[in-house]
CSV table of C-alpha atoms and ligand atoms in Angstrom, one decimal:
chain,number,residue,atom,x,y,z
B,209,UNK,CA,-115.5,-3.7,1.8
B,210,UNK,CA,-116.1,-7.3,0.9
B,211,UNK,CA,-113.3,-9.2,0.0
B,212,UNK,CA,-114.6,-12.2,-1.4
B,213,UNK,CA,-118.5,-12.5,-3.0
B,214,UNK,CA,-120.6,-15.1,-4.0
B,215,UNK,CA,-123.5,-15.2,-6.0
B,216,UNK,CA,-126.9,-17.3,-6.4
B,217,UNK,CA,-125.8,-18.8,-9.0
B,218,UNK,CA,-122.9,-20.6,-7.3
B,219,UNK,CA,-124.5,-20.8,-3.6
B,220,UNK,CA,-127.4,-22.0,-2.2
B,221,UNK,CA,-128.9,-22.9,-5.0
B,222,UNK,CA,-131.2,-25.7,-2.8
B,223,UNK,CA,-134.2,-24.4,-2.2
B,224,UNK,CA,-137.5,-25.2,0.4
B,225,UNK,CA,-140.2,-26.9,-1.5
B,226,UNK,CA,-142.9,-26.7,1.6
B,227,UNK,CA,-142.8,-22.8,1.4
B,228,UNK,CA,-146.7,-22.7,3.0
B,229,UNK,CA,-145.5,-25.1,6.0
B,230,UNK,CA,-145.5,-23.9,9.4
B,231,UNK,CA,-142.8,-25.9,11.0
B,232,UNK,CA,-144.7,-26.1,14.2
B,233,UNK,CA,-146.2,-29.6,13.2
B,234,UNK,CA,-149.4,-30.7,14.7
B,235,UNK,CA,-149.6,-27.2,17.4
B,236,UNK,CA,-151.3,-24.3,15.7
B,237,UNK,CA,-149.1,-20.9,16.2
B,238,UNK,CA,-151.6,-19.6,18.6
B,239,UNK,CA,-151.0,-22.5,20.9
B,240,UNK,CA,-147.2,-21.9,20.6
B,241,UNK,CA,-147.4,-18.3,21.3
B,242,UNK,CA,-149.5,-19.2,24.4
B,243,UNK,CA,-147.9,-21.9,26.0
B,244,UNK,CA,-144.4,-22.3,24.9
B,245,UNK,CA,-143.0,-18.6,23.4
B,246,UNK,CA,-140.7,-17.4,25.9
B,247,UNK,CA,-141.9,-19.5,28.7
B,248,UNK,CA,-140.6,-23.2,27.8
B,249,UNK,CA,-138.8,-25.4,25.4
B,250,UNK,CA,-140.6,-27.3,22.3
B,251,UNK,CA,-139.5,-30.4,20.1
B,252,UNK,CA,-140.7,-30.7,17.3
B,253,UNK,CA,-139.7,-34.2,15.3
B,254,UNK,CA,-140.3,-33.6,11.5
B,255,UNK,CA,-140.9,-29.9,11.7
B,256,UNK,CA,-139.7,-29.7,8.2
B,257,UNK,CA,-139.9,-33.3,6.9
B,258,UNK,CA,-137.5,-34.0,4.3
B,259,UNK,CA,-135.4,-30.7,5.2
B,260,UNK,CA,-131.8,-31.3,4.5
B,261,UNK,CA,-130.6,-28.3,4.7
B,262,UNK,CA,-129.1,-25.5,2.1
B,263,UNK,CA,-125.6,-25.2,1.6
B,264,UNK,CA,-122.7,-27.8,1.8
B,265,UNK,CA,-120.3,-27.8,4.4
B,266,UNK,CA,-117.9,-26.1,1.4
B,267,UNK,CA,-120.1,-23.5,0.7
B,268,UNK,CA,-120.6,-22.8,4.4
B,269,UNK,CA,-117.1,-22.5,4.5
B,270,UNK,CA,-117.2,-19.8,1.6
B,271,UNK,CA,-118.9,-17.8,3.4
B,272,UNK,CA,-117.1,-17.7,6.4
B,273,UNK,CA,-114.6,-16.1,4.0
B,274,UNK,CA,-117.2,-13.1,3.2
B,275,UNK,CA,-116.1,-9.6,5.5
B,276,UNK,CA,-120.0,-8.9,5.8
B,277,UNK,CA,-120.9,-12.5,7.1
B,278,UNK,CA,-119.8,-12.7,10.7
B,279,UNK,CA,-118.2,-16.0,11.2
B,280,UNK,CA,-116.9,-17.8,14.0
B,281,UNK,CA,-114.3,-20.8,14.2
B,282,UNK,CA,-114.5,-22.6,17.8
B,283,UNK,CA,-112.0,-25.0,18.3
B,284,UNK,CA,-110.9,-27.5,21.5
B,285,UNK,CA,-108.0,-29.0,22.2
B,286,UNK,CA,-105.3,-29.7,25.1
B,287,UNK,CA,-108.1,-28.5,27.7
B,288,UNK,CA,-108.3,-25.2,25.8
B,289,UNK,CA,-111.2,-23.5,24.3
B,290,UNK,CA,-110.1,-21.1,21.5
B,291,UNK,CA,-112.1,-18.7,19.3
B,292,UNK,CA,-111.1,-17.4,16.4
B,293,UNK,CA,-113.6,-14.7,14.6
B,294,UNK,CA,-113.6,-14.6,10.4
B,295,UNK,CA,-113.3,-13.4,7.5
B,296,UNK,CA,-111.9,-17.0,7.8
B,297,UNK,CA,-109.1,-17.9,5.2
B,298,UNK,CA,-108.4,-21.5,3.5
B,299,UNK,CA,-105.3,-22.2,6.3
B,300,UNK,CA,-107.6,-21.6,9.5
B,301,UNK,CA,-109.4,-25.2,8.4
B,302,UNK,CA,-106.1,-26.6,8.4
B,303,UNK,CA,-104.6,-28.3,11.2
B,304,UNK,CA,-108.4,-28.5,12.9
B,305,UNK,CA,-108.2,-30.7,16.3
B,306,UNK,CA,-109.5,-34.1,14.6
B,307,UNK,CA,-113.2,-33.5,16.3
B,308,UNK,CA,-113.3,-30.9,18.0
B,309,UNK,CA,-114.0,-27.6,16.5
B,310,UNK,CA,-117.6,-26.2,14.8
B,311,UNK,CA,-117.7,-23.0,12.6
B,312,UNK,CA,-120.8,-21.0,13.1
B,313,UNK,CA,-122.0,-18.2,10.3
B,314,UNK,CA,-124.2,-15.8,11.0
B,315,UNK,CA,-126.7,-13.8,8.5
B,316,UNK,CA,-126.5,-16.7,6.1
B,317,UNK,CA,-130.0,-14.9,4.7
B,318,UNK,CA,-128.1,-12.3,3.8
B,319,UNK,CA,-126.5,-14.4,1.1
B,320,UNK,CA,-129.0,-17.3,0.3
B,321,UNK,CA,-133.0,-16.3,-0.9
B,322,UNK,CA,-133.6,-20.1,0.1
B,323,UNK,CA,-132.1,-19.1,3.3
B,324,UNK,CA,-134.5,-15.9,3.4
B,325,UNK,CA,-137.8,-18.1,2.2
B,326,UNK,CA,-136.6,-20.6,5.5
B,327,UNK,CA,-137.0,-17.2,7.9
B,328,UNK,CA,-140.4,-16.6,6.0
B,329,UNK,CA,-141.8,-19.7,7.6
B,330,UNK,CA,-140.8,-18.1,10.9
B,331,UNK,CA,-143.9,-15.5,10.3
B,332,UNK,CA,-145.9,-16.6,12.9
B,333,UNK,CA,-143.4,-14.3,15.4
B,334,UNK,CA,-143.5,-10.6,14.1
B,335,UNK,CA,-140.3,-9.8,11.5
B,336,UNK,CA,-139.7,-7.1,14.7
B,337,UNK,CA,-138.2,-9.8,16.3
B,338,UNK,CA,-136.6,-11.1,14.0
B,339,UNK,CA,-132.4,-11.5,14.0
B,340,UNK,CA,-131.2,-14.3,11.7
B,341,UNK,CA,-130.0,-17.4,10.4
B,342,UNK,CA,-126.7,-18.8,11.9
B,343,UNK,CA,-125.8,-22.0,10.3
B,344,UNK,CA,-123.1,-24.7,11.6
B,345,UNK,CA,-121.1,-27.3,10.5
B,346,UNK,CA,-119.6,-29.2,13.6
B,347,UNK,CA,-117.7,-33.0,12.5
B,348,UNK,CA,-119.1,-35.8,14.8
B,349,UNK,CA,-118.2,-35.0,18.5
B,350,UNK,CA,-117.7,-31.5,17.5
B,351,UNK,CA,-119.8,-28.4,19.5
B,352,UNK,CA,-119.5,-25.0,21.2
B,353,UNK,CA,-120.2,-26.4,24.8
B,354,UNK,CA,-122.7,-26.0,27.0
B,355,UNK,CA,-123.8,-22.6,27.2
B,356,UNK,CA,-127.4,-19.7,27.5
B,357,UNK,CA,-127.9,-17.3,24.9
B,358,UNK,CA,-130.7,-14.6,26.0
B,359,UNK,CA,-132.3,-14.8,23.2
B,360,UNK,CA,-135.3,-17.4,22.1
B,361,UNK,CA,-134.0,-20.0,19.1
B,362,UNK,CA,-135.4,-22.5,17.2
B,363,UNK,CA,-132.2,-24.8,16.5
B,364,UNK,CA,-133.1,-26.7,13.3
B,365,UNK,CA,-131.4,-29.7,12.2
B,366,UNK,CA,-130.0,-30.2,8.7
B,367,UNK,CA,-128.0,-32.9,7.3
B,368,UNK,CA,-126.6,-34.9,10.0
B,369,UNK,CA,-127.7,-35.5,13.8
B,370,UNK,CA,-126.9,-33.8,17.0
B,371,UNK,CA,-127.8,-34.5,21.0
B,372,UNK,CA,-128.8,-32.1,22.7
B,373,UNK,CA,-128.9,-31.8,25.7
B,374,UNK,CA,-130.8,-28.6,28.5
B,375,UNK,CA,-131.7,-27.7,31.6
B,376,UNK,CA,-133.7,-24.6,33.3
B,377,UNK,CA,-132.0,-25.0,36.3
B,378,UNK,CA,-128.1,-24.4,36.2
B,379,UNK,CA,-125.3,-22.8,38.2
B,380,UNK,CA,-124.7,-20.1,35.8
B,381,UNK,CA,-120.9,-19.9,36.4
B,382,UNK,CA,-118.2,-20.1,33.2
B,383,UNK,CA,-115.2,-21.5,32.8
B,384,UNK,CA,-112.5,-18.7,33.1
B,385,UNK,CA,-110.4,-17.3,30.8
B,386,UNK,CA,-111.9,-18.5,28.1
B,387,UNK,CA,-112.9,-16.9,25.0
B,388,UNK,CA,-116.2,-18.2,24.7
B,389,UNK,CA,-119.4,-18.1,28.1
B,390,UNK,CA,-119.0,-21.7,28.6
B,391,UNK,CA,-120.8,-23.2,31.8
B,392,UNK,CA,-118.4,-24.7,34.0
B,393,UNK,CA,-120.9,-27.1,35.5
B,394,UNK,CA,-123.5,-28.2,33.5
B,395,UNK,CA,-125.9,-30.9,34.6
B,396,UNK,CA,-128.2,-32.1,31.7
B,397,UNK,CA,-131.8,-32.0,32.6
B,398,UNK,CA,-133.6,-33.5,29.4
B,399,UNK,CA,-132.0,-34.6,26.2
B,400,UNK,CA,-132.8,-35.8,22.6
B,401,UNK,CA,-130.9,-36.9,19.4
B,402,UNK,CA,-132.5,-34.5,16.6
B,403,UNK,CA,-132.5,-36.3,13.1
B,404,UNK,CA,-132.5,-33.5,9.7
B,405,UNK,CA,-135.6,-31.9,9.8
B,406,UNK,CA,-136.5,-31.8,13.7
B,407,UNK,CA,-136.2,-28.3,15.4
B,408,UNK,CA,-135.7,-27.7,19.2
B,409,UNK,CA,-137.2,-24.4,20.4
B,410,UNK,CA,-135.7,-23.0,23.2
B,411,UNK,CA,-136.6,-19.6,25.4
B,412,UNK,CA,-133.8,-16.8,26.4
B,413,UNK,CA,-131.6,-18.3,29.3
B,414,UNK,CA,-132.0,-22.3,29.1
B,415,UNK,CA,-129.3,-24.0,29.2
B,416,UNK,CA,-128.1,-25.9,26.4
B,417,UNK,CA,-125.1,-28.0,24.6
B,418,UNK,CA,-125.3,-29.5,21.6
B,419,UNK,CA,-123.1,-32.0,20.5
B,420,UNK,CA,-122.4,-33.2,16.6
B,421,UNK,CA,-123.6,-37.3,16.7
B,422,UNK,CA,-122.4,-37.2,13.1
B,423,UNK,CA,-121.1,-34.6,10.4
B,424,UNK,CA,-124.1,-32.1,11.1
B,425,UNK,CA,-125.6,-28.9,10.2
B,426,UNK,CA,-127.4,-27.0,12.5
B,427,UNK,CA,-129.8,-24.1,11.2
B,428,UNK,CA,-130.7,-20.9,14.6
B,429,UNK,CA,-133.8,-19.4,13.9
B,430,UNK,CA,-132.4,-16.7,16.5
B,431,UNK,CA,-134.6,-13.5,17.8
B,432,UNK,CA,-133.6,-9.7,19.3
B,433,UNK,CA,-134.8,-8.6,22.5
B,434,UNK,CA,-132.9,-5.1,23.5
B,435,UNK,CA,-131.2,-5.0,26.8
B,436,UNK,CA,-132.9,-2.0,28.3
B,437,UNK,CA,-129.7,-0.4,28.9
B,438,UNK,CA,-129.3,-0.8,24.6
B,439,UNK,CA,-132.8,0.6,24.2
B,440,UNK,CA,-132.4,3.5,26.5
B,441,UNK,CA,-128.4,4.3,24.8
B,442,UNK,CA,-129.8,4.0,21.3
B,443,UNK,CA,-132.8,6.4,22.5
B,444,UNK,CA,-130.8,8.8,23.7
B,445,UNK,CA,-128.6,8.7,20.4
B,446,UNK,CA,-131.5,9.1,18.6
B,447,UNK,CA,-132.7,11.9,20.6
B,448,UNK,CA,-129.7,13.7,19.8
B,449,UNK,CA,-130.1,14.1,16.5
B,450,UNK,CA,-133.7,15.0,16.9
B,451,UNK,CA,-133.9,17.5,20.2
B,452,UNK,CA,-133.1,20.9,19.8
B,453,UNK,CA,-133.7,23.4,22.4
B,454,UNK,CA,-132.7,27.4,21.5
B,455,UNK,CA,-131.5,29.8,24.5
B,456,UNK,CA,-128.4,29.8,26.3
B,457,UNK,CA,-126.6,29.7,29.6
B,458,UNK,CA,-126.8,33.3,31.3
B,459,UNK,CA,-126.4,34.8,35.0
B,460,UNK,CA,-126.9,38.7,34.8
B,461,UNK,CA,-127.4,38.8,38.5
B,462,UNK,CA,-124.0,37.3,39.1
B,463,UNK,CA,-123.2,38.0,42.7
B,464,UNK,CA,-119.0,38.2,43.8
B,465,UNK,CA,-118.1,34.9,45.0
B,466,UNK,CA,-116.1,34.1,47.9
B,467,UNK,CA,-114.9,31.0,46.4
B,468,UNK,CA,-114.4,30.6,42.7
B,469,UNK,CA,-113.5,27.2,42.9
B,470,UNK,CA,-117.2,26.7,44.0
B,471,UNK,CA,-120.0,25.4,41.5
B,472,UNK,CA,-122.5,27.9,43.0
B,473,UNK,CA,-126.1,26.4,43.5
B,474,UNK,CA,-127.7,29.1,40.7
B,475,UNK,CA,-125.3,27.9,38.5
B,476,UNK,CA,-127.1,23.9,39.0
B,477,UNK,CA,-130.7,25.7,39.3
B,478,UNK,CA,-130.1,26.7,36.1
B,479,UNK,CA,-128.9,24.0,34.4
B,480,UNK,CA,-131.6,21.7,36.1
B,481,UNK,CA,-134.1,23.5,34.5
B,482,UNK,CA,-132.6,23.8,31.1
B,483,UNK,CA,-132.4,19.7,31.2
B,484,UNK,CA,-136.3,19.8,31.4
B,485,UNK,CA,-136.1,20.6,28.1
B,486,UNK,CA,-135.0,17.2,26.9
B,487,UNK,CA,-138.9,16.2,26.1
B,488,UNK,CA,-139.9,14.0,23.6
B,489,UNK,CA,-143.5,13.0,21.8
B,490,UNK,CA,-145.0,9.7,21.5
B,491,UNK,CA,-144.3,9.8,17.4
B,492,UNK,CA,-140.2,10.3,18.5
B,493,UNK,CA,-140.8,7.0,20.0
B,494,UNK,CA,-142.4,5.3,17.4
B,495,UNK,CA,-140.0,6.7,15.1
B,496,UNK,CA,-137.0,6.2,16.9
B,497,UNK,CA,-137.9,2.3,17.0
B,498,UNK,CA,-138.5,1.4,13.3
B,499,UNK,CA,-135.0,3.3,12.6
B,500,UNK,CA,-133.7,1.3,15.6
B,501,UNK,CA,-134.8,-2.2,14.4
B,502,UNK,CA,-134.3,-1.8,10.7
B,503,UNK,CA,-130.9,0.0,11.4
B,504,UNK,CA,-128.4,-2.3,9.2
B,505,UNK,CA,-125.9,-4.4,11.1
B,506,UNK,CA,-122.6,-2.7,11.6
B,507,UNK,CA,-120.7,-5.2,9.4
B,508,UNK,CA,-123.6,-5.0,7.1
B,509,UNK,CA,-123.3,-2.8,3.8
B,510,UNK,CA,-126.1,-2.5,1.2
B,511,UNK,CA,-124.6,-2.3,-2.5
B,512,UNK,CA,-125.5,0.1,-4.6
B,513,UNK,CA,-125.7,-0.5,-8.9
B,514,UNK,CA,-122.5,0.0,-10.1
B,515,UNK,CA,-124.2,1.5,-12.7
B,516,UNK,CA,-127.6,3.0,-12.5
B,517,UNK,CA,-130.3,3.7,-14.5
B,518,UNK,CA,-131.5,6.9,-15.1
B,519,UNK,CA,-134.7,7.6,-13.4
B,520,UNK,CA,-136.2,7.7,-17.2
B,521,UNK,CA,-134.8,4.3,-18.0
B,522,UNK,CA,-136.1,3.0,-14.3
B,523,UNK,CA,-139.4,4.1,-14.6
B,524,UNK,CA,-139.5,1.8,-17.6
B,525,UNK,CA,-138.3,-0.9,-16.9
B,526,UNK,CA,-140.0,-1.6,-14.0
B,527,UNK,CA,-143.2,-2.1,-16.2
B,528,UNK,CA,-141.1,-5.2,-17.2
B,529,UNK,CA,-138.9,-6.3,-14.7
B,530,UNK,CA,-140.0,-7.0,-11.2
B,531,UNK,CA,-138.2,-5.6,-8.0
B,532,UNK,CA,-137.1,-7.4,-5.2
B,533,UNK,CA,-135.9,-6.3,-2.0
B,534,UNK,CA,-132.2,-7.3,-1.2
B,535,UNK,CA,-131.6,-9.7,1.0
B,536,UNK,CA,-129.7,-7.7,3.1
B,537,UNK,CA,-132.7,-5.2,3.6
B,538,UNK,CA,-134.5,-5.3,6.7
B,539,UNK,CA,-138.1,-3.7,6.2
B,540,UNK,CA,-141.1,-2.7,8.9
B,541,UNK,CA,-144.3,-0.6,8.5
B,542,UNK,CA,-146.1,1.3,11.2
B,543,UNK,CA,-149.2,2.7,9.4
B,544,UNK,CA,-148.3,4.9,6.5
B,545,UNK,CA,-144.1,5.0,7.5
B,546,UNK,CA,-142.3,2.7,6.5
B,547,UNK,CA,-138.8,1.8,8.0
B,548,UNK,CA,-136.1,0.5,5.8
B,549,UNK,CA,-132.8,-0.1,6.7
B,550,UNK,CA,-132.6,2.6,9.3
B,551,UNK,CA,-134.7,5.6,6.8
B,552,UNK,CA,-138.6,6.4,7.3
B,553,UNK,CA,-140.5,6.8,4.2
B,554,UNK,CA,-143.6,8.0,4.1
B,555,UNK,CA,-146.0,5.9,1.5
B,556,UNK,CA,-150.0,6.2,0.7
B,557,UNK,CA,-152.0,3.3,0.5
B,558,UNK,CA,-151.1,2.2,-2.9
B,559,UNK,CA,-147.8,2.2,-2.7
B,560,UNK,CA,-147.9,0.1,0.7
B,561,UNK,CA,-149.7,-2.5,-0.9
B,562,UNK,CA,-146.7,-2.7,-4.4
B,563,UNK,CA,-144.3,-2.7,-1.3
B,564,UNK,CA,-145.8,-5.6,0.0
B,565,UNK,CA,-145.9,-7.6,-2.8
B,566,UNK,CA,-142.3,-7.2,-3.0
B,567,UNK,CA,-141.8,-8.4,0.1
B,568,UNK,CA,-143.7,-11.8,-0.6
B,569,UNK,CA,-141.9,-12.0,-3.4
B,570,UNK,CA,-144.5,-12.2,-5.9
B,571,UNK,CA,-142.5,-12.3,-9.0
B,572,UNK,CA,-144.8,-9.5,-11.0
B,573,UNK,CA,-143.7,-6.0,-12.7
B,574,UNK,CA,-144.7,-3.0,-11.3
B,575,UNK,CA,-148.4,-1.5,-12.2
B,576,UNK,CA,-148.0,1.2,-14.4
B,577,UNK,CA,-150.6,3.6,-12.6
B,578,UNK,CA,-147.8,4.5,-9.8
B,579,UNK,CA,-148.0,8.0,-8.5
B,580,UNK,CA,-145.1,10.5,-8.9
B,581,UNK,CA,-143.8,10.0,-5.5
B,582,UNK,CA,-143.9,6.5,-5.1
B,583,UNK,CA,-141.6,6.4,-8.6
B,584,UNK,CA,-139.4,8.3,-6.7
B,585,UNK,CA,-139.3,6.5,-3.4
B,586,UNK,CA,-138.5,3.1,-5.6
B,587,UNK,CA,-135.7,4.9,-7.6
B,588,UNK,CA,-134.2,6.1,-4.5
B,589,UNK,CA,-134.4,2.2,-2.9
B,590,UNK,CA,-132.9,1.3,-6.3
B,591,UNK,CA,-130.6,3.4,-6.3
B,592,UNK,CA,-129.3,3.1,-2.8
B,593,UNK,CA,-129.5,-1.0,-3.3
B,594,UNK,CA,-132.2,-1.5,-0.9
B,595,UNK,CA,-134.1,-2.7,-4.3
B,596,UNK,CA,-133.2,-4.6,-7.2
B,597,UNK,CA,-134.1,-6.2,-10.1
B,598,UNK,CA,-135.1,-10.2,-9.7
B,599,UNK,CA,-132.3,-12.6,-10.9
B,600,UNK,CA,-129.6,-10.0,-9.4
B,601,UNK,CA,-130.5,-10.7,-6.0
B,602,UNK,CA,-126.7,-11.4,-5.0
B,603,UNK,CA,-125.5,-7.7,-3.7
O,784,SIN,C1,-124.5,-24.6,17.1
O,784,SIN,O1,-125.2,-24.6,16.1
O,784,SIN,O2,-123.5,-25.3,17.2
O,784,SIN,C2,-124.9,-23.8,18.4
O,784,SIN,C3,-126.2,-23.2,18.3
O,784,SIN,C4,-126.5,-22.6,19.7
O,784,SIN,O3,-126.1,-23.2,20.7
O,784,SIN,O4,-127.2,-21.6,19.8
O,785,CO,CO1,-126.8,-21.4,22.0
């Protein structure tokens, strides 16, 4: 359920004209990877020169209205950290404490294909690790106090400037009772005013707090890395579904207990052994991990065509039309499966190569030598809103 929507044409309409840039500037992604991915922080001044960012402070506001944007309204005042979490209405912006508040939306590629094309410079890191893009808008003085996120972030800045300010080493206590991990004592170690267009890069657990210098926009490039505890529950979920075992429970030798209040120790040989049956193959692995990381956000919902085509009328007009994949799709492939939004398809060689070309967006109708089954798989992306025709990109 949504209960407001926007659409390209009214949002985001901005787009990036240096598509091709990396935004490392002079370092060459291999040096990146090497020295600074996961192991240190990075500034970068100019790392998109001229970027001023891609939606107004009004339209970031919009969508903090949206159900399936997860939004975030952070405000300070009277010594008090509050927190309030959207679908944001007109009368939360009222009343803000002068200064001191910032309102942070998440998935903003969801909504935006400039927004999506900004992530797309991001390539250098596999799309596996890929989360989102949370944009900000904090007024000067504003900011969500100092703080570590375990995830890596490049923190790009749009329109406006922010300090920020880190450190590696910190005394990793919060301030209690609040609604947000705030550090209680937070000693800056290095610290830099970033202009629109610089970009901080900073690994899982550094310390940071940024604070507005003006009106600013700030644009996360954030990342997912899987507790192991997450990675192990999801497994186990998964496994679930896939594992079945026949036999049951039986004890034909039952012997007259003296106790029947007693869990007997034939009773736990048995069911030891039976649990050795949970086994899985390497394949339930790999499988279980493209379904894992293209799974769609739980807030996030894929619309389907109000009205579809027939398969007939599809298989038609894709000769004309091109298809895009919706921005709320999240895509992988591992050989000849590919992953989409939680399903496994399995594609030939072909096929792979069409689906890549949607994903790079080239703007070009389908060839018309498609095999049976790849039709099919399209129409069923279609028709499931995974897919959809260019210039309706707004589901
Ligand atoms: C912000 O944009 O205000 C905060 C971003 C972050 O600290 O991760
Ligand atoms: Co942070």
């Amino acid at each position: 359920m949504r209960s407001r929507r926007t659409s390209e044409t009214t949002l985001g309409r901005r787009s990036i004209n240096t598509l091709k840039t990396i935004p490392l500037g002079d370092l060459a992604p291999e040096t990146f990877l090497r020295e600074y991915w996961q192991k240190k922080p990075l500034l970068i001044r100019q790392a998109l020169p001229g970027f001023n960012g891609l939606l107004t402070k009004q339209e970031l506001i919009a969508l903090s209205g949206y159900e399936d944007a997860q939004s975030r309204l952070v405000t300070y005042s009277n010594h008090q950290w509050r927190l309030k979490h959207g679908p944001l209405r007109k009368r939360d912006f009222k009343n803000l404490p002068g200064d001191a508040w910032s309102l942070l939306v998440q998935d903003v590629n969801h909504f935006i294909p400039a927004a999506n094309d900004l992530l797309q410079k991001f390539s250098f890191i596999p799309y596996a690790r890929l989360d989102d893009l949370m944009v900000s808008f904090a007024p000067a003085g504003g900011g969500i106090g100092p703080h570590y996120d375990s995830y890596d972030v490049f923190l790009l800045q749009g329109p406006g400037r922010r300090r920020w300010e880190i450190a590696a080493d910190y005394d990793a206590a919060l301030i209690p009772d609040v609604p947000l991990k705030i550090l209680r004592h937070f000693k800056a170690e290095q610290a830099w005013i970033l202009e629109p267009g610089d970009m901080l890069y900073l690994p899982p657990n550094y310390a940071h707090h940024g604070v507005a210098v003006d009106a600013c926009m700030t644009y996360s490039i954030g990342f997912r890395a899987p507790s192991y505890q997450e990675l192990i529950d999801q497994f186990l979920i998964y496994l679930q579904d896939h594992l079945s075992v026949d036999g049951w429970y039986t004890d034909p030798d039952l012997k007259l207990h003296r106790n029947p209040f007693e869990i007997d120790s034939d009773m736990q040989r048995q069911v030891r052994s039976i649990l050795k049956k949970i086994t899985w193959k390497r394949s339930d692995i790999e499988e279980f991990l493209g379904v894992y990381l293209t799974e769609p956000k739980p807030h996030v919902f894929l619309t389907p065509p109000e009205q579809p085509l027939t398969f007939k009328q599809f298989k038609k007009t894709i000769q004309k039309r091109s298809l895009q994949l919706s921005l709320k799709s999240r895509i992988l492939f591992d050989r000849n499966k590919v992953y989409l939004n939680g399903e496994i398809f399995l594609v030939d060689h072909a096929a792979k190569k069409i689906l890549s070309a949607l994903l790079l967006n080239h703007n070009q109708p389908i060839p018309n030598n498609l095999n049976g089954e790849t039709e099919k798989t399209l129409y069923q992306w279609y028709v499931n809103g995974y897919v959809l025709f260019a210039a309706s990109n707004t589901n």
